[in-house]
Amino acid sequence: TFYVISAIVVFIAGICLSISFRALPNSYEIIMQTLATTIITMAILAIISITMALIIYKKIVEPMSRMLRSANPYDKLDYLQTDDEDLDEVIEGLRKDLIAANNQKKQTDTILKHMTDGVIAFDMDGKVTYINPAAKYMLELKDTDSTFEKIFSKYKDINMEKIIYLENWTSSEQKIENNQGTMSLFFVPFKDEINRPTGVLVVIQDITEHVKLDNMRKEFVADVSHELKTPLTSIKGFSETLLDGVDDEKTKTHFLEIINDNADRMEKLVQDLLTLSKYDNKKDSINKTEFDLGELTKKCAEKFEIEVKKNNQKLECFVTADVPKVYADIDGIERVIINIISNSVKYTKESGKIDVYVGFVHNDAYVKIKDTGIGIPEKDLDRIFDRFYRVDKARSRKLGGTGLGL
């Protein structure tokens, strides 16, 4: 438009000048010079106009077109590009697409609302634009916590500007701890079509269980090392003493008994670890058969007759109902019954009583063991199935326990 208007003005001005110069001497030369000047001026105007048009298109028109296309999902629809389409059809098409977009938004909101992970979205001003219930629970947020600063100000090294503008030089993951446990926070900047930041998305995961398992693994390795080191130290110490020479046969025999006891303890520990490894890796074959649970329990109890008499204890087994045959892994069930009866015998004082009951309720067969032993303090009940955990470690080692049986 600029070029056309300018060209018309220059062309009319050139013609007017040519007409006005006709009466002058050497008018022909003056008119030719004027026309040449007009043509050159129009060419220069053309170059300037084309250059301006390219700059305006690259800097303004093209970015705006992209923005409008992304903002309006309907500009690519066929019925909007057809000039002769009926207006009612256009409105109906828009209505259907609006309903579809609204349904999709509801589905997304429903998914985010019921996710176990927390999700929070912030705009460039740090204001919350979306938050799901899981995020509120995990971060213990109140209704007044509506900005990035209010939510994360109590945690160190969490800065919105760093996340947005130093994305490649700063960590996008953070770990925090609160009353709900340990949380992993993952920060992702929002960006538009021309790669400009428009906000930040935060995804929150509860990794309390993972941290607990990792700590248990570390404790397990430390406990195994300690349990193996103690008997090895004893064996090494007494064997070195024997190698240096011990004249007294009674002392020598005593030292050898200690070495043998510690070797037995190590063997039992290694065997328990191998059994545990088989269960963990599901490599232990399970052979299910039908068997009489009452008879199996009685046989398990009979194995402790000598030890019970030695401790002046009383061990009785009662089958309280007509228990049908059970279908299970007989070796695994036997291992469990022996382990629990063994614990009762170990931790029941002399002249104590141990009763074993076998019964049947509805569709469940059960084995119940009751003793007059020292018991387990209530504060330790939650940890009785932890590996290597023993309430009284000194007494457990003396009695040969490893803390892996249960």
Coordinates of C-alpha atoms in Angstrom, one line a residue:
T1 CA 0.0 0.0 0.0
F2 CA 2.8 2.4 0.9
Y3 CA 4.6 1.7 -2.4
V4 CA 1.5 2.1 -4.6
I5 CA 0.5 5.4 -3.0
S6 CA 4.0 6.7 -3.2
A7 CA 4.4 5.5 -6.8
I8 CA 1.2 7.2 -7.8
V9 CA 2.2 10.5 -6.2
V10 CA 5.7 10.5 -7.8
F11 CA 4.2 9.5 -11.2
I12 CA 1.6 12.3 -11.1
A13 CA 4.2 14.8 -9.9
G14 CA 6.5 13.7 -12.8
I15 CA 3.8 14.2 -15.4
C16 CA 2.8 17.6 -14.0
L17 CA 6.4 18.7 -14.1
S18 CA 6.8 17.5 -17.7
I19 CA 3.7 19.4 -18.8
S20 CA 4.9 22.6 -17.1
F21 CA 8.3 22.3 -18.7
R22 CA 7.0 22.1 -22.3
A23 CA 7.1 25.9 -22.8
L24 CA 10.7 26.3 -21.6
P25 CA 13.7 26.2 -23.8
N26 CA 15.4 22.8 -24.0
S27 CA 12.1 21.4 -22.7
Y28 CA 12.7 18.0 -24.3
E29 CA 15.9 17.4 -22.3
I30 CA 14.2 18.7 -19.1
I31 CA 11.2 16.4 -19.6
M32 CA 13.5 13.4 -20.2
Q33 CA 15.5 14.2 -17.1
T34 CA 12.3 14.5 -15.1
L35 CA 11.0 11.2 -16.3
A36 CA 14.3 9.5 -15.5
T37 CA 14.3 11.0 -12.1
T38 CA 10.7 9.8 -11.6
I39 CA 11.6 6.2 -12.6
I40 CA 14.6 6.2 -10.4
T41 CA 12.6 7.5 -7.5
M42 CA 9.9 4.8 -8.1
A43 CA 12.6 2.1 -8.1
I44 CA 14.1 3.4 -4.9
L45 CA 10.6 3.5 -3.3
A46 CA 10.1 -0.1 -4.5
I47 CA 13.3 -1.2 -2.8
I48 CA 12.4 0.6 0.4
S49 CA 8.9 -0.8 0.4
I50 CA 10.0 -4.4 -0.1
T51 CA 12.6 -4.1 2.6
M52 CA 10.1 -2.6 5.1
A53 CA 7.5 -5.3 4.2
L54 CA 10.0 -8.1 4.9
I55 CA 11.1 -6.6 8.2
I56 CA 7.4 -6.1 9.3
Y57 CA 6.5 -9.6 8.3
K58 CA 9.4 -11.3 10.1
K59 CA 9.3 -9.2 13.3
I60 CA 5.6 -8.6 13.7
V61 CA 3.2 -10.5 11.4
E62 CA 4.7 -14.0 11.5
P63 CA 5.0 -14.1 15.4
M64 CA 1.5 -12.8 15.8
S65 CA 0.2 -15.3 13.3
R66 CA 1.8 -18.2 15.2
M67 CA 0.4 -16.9 18.5
L68 CA -3.1 -16.5 17.0
R69 CA -3.0 -20.0 15.5
S70 CA -2.0 -21.6 18.9
A71 CA -4.6 -19.5 20.7
N72 CA -7.4 -20.4 18.3
P73 CA -7.6 -24.1 17.6
Y74 CA -10.4 -23.6 15.2
D75 CA -8.5 -21.6 12.6
K76 CA -7.5 -24.8 10.8
L77 CA -11.0 -26.2 10.6
D78 CA -12.3 -26.8 7.1
Y79 CA -15.7 -25.2 7.8
L80 CA -14.0 -21.9 8.7
Q81 CA -11.9 -21.9 5.6
T82 CA -14.9 -22.3 3.3
D83 CA -16.3 -19.0 2.3
D84 CA -19.7 -20.3 1.1
E85 CA -20.4 -22.5 4.2
D86 CA -23.7 -22.0 5.9
L87 CA -23.5 -20.0 9.1
D88 CA -25.6 -22.5 11.0
E89 CA -23.1 -25.3 10.2
V90 CA -20.2 -23.2 11.3
I91 CA -21.9 -22.4 14.6
E92 CA -22.8 -26.1 15.1
G93 CA -19.2 -27.2 14.4
L94 CA -17.9 -24.6 16.9
R95 CA -20.4 -25.9 19.5
K96 CA -19.3 -29.5 19.0
D97 CA -15.6 -28.6 19.3
L98 CA -16.3 -26.5 22.3
I99 CA -18.1 -29.4 24.0
A100 CA -15.2 -31.8 23.1
A101 CA -12.6 -29.3 24.4
N102 CA -14.7 -28.9 27.6
N103 CA -15.0 -32.7 28.1
Q104 CA -11.2 -33.1 27.6
K105 CA -10.5 -30.4 30.2
K106 CA -12.9 -32.2 32.7
Q107 CA -11.1 -35.5 32.0
T108 CA -7.7 -33.9 32.6
D109 CA -9.0 -32.2 35.8
T110 CA -10.4 -35.6 37.0
I111 CA -7.1 -37.4 36.4
L112 CA -5.0 -34.7 38.1
K113 CA -7.5 -34.6 41.1
H114 CA -7.2 -38.3 41.7
M115 CA -3.5 -38.7 41.1
T116 CA -1.4 -39.9 44.0
D117 CA 1.4 -37.5 42.9
G118 CA 1.0 -33.8 43.7
V119 CA 0.8 -31.3 40.9
I120 CA 1.1 -27.5 41.2
A121 CA 1.3 -24.9 38.3
F122 CA 2.5 -21.4 38.7
D123 CA 2.5 -18.4 36.4
M124 CA 5.4 -16.0 35.8
D125 CA 4.3 -14.0 38.8
G126 CA 4.6 -17.0 41.1
K127 CA 0.8 -17.3 41.6
V128 CA -0.8 -20.7 41.8
T129 CA -2.9 -21.4 38.6
Y130 CA -3.6 -25.1 39.5
I131 CA -3.1 -27.4 42.5
N132 CA -4.5 -30.9 43.1
P133 CA -5.5 -32.3 46.5
A134 CA -2.4 -34.6 46.7
A135 CA -0.1 -31.6 46.5
K136 CA -2.0 -29.8 49.4
Y137 CA -1.7 -32.9 51.5
M138 CA 2.0 -33.7 50.8
L139 CA 3.2 -30.1 51.4
E140 CA 0.7 -29.5 54.2
L141 CA -0.6 -26.4 52.5
K142 CA -3.3 -24.0 53.7
D143 CA -5.8 -22.0 51.5
T144 CA -3.7 -18.9 52.0
D145 CA -0.6 -20.6 50.5
S146 CA -1.3 -19.3 47.0
T147 CA 2.2 -18.2 45.7
F148 CA 5.5 -19.9 45.0
E149 CA 7.2 -17.8 47.7
K150 CA 4.7 -18.8 50.5
I151 CA 4.9 -22.5 49.6
F152 CA 8.6 -22.9 49.2
S153 CA 10.2 -20.1 51.2
K154 CA 10.8 -22.5 54.2
Y155 CA 12.9 -24.8 52.0
K156 CA 16.4 -23.9 51.0
D157 CA 17.8 -23.8 47.4
I158 CA 14.3 -23.6 45.8
N159 CA 14.2 -20.4 43.7
M160 CA 11.7 -19.8 40.9
E161 CA 14.1 -17.5 38.9
K162 CA 16.8 -20.1 39.0
I163 CA 14.4 -22.8 37.8
I164 CA 13.2 -20.7 34.9
Y165 CA 16.3 -18.9 33.7
L166 CA 19.1 -21.2 34.8
E167 CA 17.3 -24.4 33.8
N168 CA 20.4 -26.1 32.4
W169 CA 22.7 -25.0 35.2
T170 CA 20.6 -25.8 38.3
S171 CA 19.0 -29.0 39.6
S172 CA 15.4 -29.6 38.7
E173 CA 14.9 -32.1 41.5
Q174 CA 14.8 -31.4 45.2
K175 CA 14.1 -33.5 48.3
I176 CA 12.2 -32.2 51.3
E177 CA 11.1 -33.7 54.6
N178 CA 8.0 -32.8 56.6
N179 CA 5.5 -34.4 58.8
Q180 CA 4.1 -36.4 55.9
G181 CA 7.5 -38.0 55.1
T182 CA 10.1 -37.5 52.4
M183 CA 9.0 -35.8 49.2
S184 CA 10.7 -35.5 45.8
L185 CA 10.0 -32.3 43.9
F186 CA 10.5 -32.1 40.2
F187 CA 10.4 -28.6 38.6
V188 CA 9.6 -28.0 34.9
P189 CA 9.4 -24.6 33.3
F190 CA 6.4 -23.9 31.0
K191 CA 7.3 -22.5 27.6
D192 CA 5.3 -21.1 24.6
E193 CA 5.8 -21.7 20.9
I194 CA 8.7 -19.3 20.6
N195 CA 10.4 -20.9 23.7
R196 CA 9.7 -18.1 26.1
P197 CA 9.0 -19.1 29.8
T198 CA 5.4 -18.7 30.9
G199 CA 5.4 -20.4 34.3
V200 CA 6.6 -23.5 36.3
L201 CA 5.1 -26.9 36.9
V202 CA 5.9 -28.8 40.1
V203 CA 5.4 -32.6 40.4
I204 CA 5.6 -34.0 43.9
Q205 CA 6.2 -37.7 44.7
D206 CA 6.1 -39.4 48.1
I207 CA 9.3 -41.3 48.4
T208 CA 9.1 -42.1 52.1
E209 CA 8.9 -45.8 51.5
H210 CA 11.8 -45.8 49.1
V211 CA 13.9 -43.9 51.6
K212 CA 12.9 -46.3 54.3
L213 CA 13.8 -49.3 52.2
D214 CA 17.1 -47.8 51.3
N215 CA 17.9 -47.2 55.0
M216 CA 16.9 -50.8 55.8
R217 CA 19.3 -52.0 53.1
K218 CA 22.1 -50.0 54.6
E219 CA 21.2 -51.2 58.1
F220 CA 21.0 -54.8 56.7
V221 CA 24.5 -54.6 55.3
A222 CA 25.9 -53.1 58.5
D223 CA 24.2 -55.7 60.6
V224 CA 25.4 -58.6 58.5
S225 CA 28.9 -57.2 58.7
H226 CA 28.7 -56.9 62.4
E227 CA 27.1 -60.4 62.9
L228 CA 29.9 -62.0 60.9
K229 CA 32.7 -59.9 62.4
T230 CA 31.9 -60.8 66.0
P231 CA 32.3 -64.6 65.7
L232 CA 35.3 -64.2 63.3
T233 CA 37.1 -62.0 65.8
S234 CA 36.5 -64.6 68.5
I235 CA 37.6 -67.5 66.3
K236 CA 40.7 -65.5 65.2
G237 CA 41.6 -64.5 68.8
F238 CA 41.3 -68.0 70.4
S239 CA 43.0 -69.7 67.4
E240 CA 46.0 -67.4 67.6
T241 CA 46.2 -68.1 71.3
L242 CA 46.2 -71.9 70.6
L243 CA 48.9 -71.4 67.9
D244 CA 51.1 -69.5 70.4
G245 CA 51.0 -72.6 72.6
V246 CA 48.7 -73.6 75.5
D247 CA 50.0 -76.3 77.8
D248 CA 46.8 -76.8 79.9
E249 CA 44.6 -79.3 78.1
K250 CA 41.5 -78.1 79.9
T251 CA 42.1 -74.5 78.6
K252 CA 42.8 -75.8 75.1
T253 CA 39.6 -77.8 75.1
H254 CA 37.7 -74.7 76.3
F255 CA 39.1 -72.5 73.6
L256 CA 38.3 -75.1 71.0
E257 CA 34.7 -75.3 72.2
I258 CA 34.4 -71.5 71.9
I259 CA 35.8 -71.7 68.4
N260 CA 33.4 -74.4 67.5
D261 CA 30.4 -72.5 68.9
N262 CA 31.3 -69.4 66.9
A263 CA 31.7 -71.5 63.8
D264 CA 28.2 -73.0 64.4
R265 CA 26.8 -69.5 64.8
M266 CA 28.4 -68.4 61.6
E267 CA 27.1 -71.4 59.8
K268 CA 23.5 -70.8 61.1
L269 CA 23.8 -67.1 60.0
V270 CA 24.9 -68.0 56.5
Q271 CA 22.2 -70.6 56.2
D272 CA 19.5 -68.1 57.3
L273 CA 20.9 -65.6 54.8
L274 CA 20.7 -68.2 52.0
T275 CA 17.1 -69.1 52.9
L276 CA 16.2 -65.4 53.1
S277 CA 17.8 -64.8 49.7
K278 CA 15.8 -67.7 48.2
Y279 CA 12.5 -66.2 49.5
D280 CA 13.5 -62.7 48.3
N281 CA 14.3 -63.9 44.8
K282 CA 11.4 -66.4 44.8
K283 CA 13.9 -69.2 44.0
D284 CA 12.8 -71.4 46.8
S285 CA 10.5 -74.1 45.2
I286 CA 7.1 -74.4 46.9
N287 CA 5.6 -77.9 46.8
K288 CA 2.0 -77.8 48.0
T289 CA 0.5 -81.0 49.4
E290 CA -2.4 -82.0 51.6
F291 CA -1.4 -82.8 55.2
D292 CA -2.7 -83.0 58.8
L293 CA -1.8 -79.7 60.5
G294 CA -2.4 -81.1 64.0
E295 CA 0.0 -84.1 63.4
L296 CA 2.6 -81.8 61.9
T297 CA 2.4 -79.4 64.9
K298 CA 2.7 -82.3 67.4
K299 CA 5.9 -83.5 65.6
C300 CA 7.4 -80.0 65.8
A301 CA 6.7 -79.8 69.5
E302 CA 8.2 -83.2 70.2
K303 CA 11.5 -82.0 68.8
F304 CA 11.9 -79.7 71.8
E305 CA 11.3 -82.5 74.5
I306 CA 15.0 -82.7 75.6
E307 CA 15.5 -78.9 75.7
V308 CA 12.2 -78.4 77.6
K309 CA 13.1 -81.1 80.2
K310 CA 16.5 -79.4 80.6
N311 CA 14.9 -76.1 81.4
N312 CA 12.3 -77.7 83.6
Q313 CA 9.5 -76.3 81.4
K314 CA 6.2 -77.7 80.4
L315 CA 5.3 -77.9 76.7
E316 CA 1.8 -79.2 75.7
C317 CA 0.1 -79.4 72.3
F318 CA -3.7 -79.3 72.0
V319 CA -5.8 -79.9 68.9
T320 CA -9.0 -78.0 69.8
A321 CA -11.1 -79.0 66.8
D322 CA -11.5 -81.5 64.0
V323 CA -9.1 -79.7 61.6
P324 CA -9.5 -80.7 58.0
K325 CA -6.4 -81.4 56.0
V326 CA -4.7 -78.2 54.7
Y327 CA -3.2 -77.7 51.2
A328 CA 0.1 -75.8 51.6
D329 CA 3.9 -76.0 51.6
I330 CA 4.5 -78.4 54.4
D331 CA 8.3 -77.6 54.7
G332 CA 7.5 -73.8 54.9
I333 CA 4.8 -74.4 57.6
E334 CA 7.0 -76.6 59.6
R335 CA 9.8 -74.0 59.5
V336 CA 7.4 -71.3 60.8
I337 CA 6.1 -73.5 63.7
I338 CA 9.5 -74.6 64.8
N339 CA 10.8 -71.1 64.7
I340 CA 8.0 -69.7 67.0
I341 CA 8.2 -72.7 69.4
S342 CA 12.0 -72.3 69.6
N343 CA 11.5 -68.6 70.5
S344 CA 9.1 -69.5 73.2
V345 CA 11.5 -72.1 74.7
K346 CA 14.4 -69.7 74.6
Y347 CA 12.7 -66.8 76.2
T348 CA 10.6 -68.6 78.8
K349 CA 12.3 -69.0 82.2
E350 CA 12.7 -72.2 84.0
S351 CA 9.5 -73.9 85.3
G352 CA 7.6 -71.9 82.7
K353 CA 4.7 -73.1 80.6
I354 CA 4.3 -73.2 76.8
D355 CA 1.0 -74.2 75.2
V356 CA 0.5 -74.9 71.5
Y357 CA -3.1 -74.9 70.1
V358 CA -4.3 -76.1 66.7
G359 CA -7.8 -75.1 65.6
F360 CA -10.2 -74.4 62.8
V361 CA -12.5 -71.4 62.4
H362 CA -14.8 -71.1 59.3
N363 CA -12.3 -71.7 56.4
D364 CA -9.2 -71.0 58.3
A365 CA -6.9 -73.4 60.2
Y366 CA -4.6 -71.8 62.7
V367 CA -1.7 -72.6 65.1
K368 CA -1.5 -70.5 68.3
I369 CA 1.5 -70.6 70.7
K370 CA 1.2 -69.1 74.2
D371 CA 3.9 -69.0 76.8
T372 CA 4.8 -67.4 80.1
G373 CA 8.0 -66.0 78.8
I374 CA 9.5 -62.5 79.0
G375 CA 7.4 -61.2 76.1
I376 CA 8.0 -58.3 73.8
P377 CA 7.6 -54.6 74.9
E378 CA 4.8 -52.8 73.1
K379 CA 7.2 -50.2 71.6
D380 CA 9.1 -53.0 69.8
L381 CA 6.1 -54.8 68.3
D382 CA 6.2 -52.9 65.1
R383 CA 9.7 -54.0 64.4
I384 CA 9.6 -57.7 65.2
F385 CA 9.7 -58.6 61.4
D386 CA 12.7 -56.3 60.7
R387 CA 15.8 -58.3 59.7
F388 CA 18.4 -58.6 62.4
Y389 CA 16.1 -56.8 64.9
R390 CA 16.2 -58.2 68.4
V391 CA 14.8 -56.7 71.6
D392 CA 17.7 -57.9 73.7
K393 CA 20.7 -58.4 71.3
A394 CA 23.1 -59.6 74.0
R395 CA 20.7 -62.4 75.2
S396 CA 19.8 -63.3 71.6
R397 CA 23.4 -63.8 70.6
K398 CA 23.9 -65.9 73.7
L399 CA 20.9 -68.1 72.8
G400 CA 22.0 -68.3 69.1
G401 CA 19.4 -66.0 67.5
T402 CA 20.2 -64.0 64.4
G403 CA 17.0 -62.0 64.1
L404 CA 16.1 -63.5 60.7
G405 CA 13.8 -66.3 61.7
L406 CA 10.5 -64.3 61.8

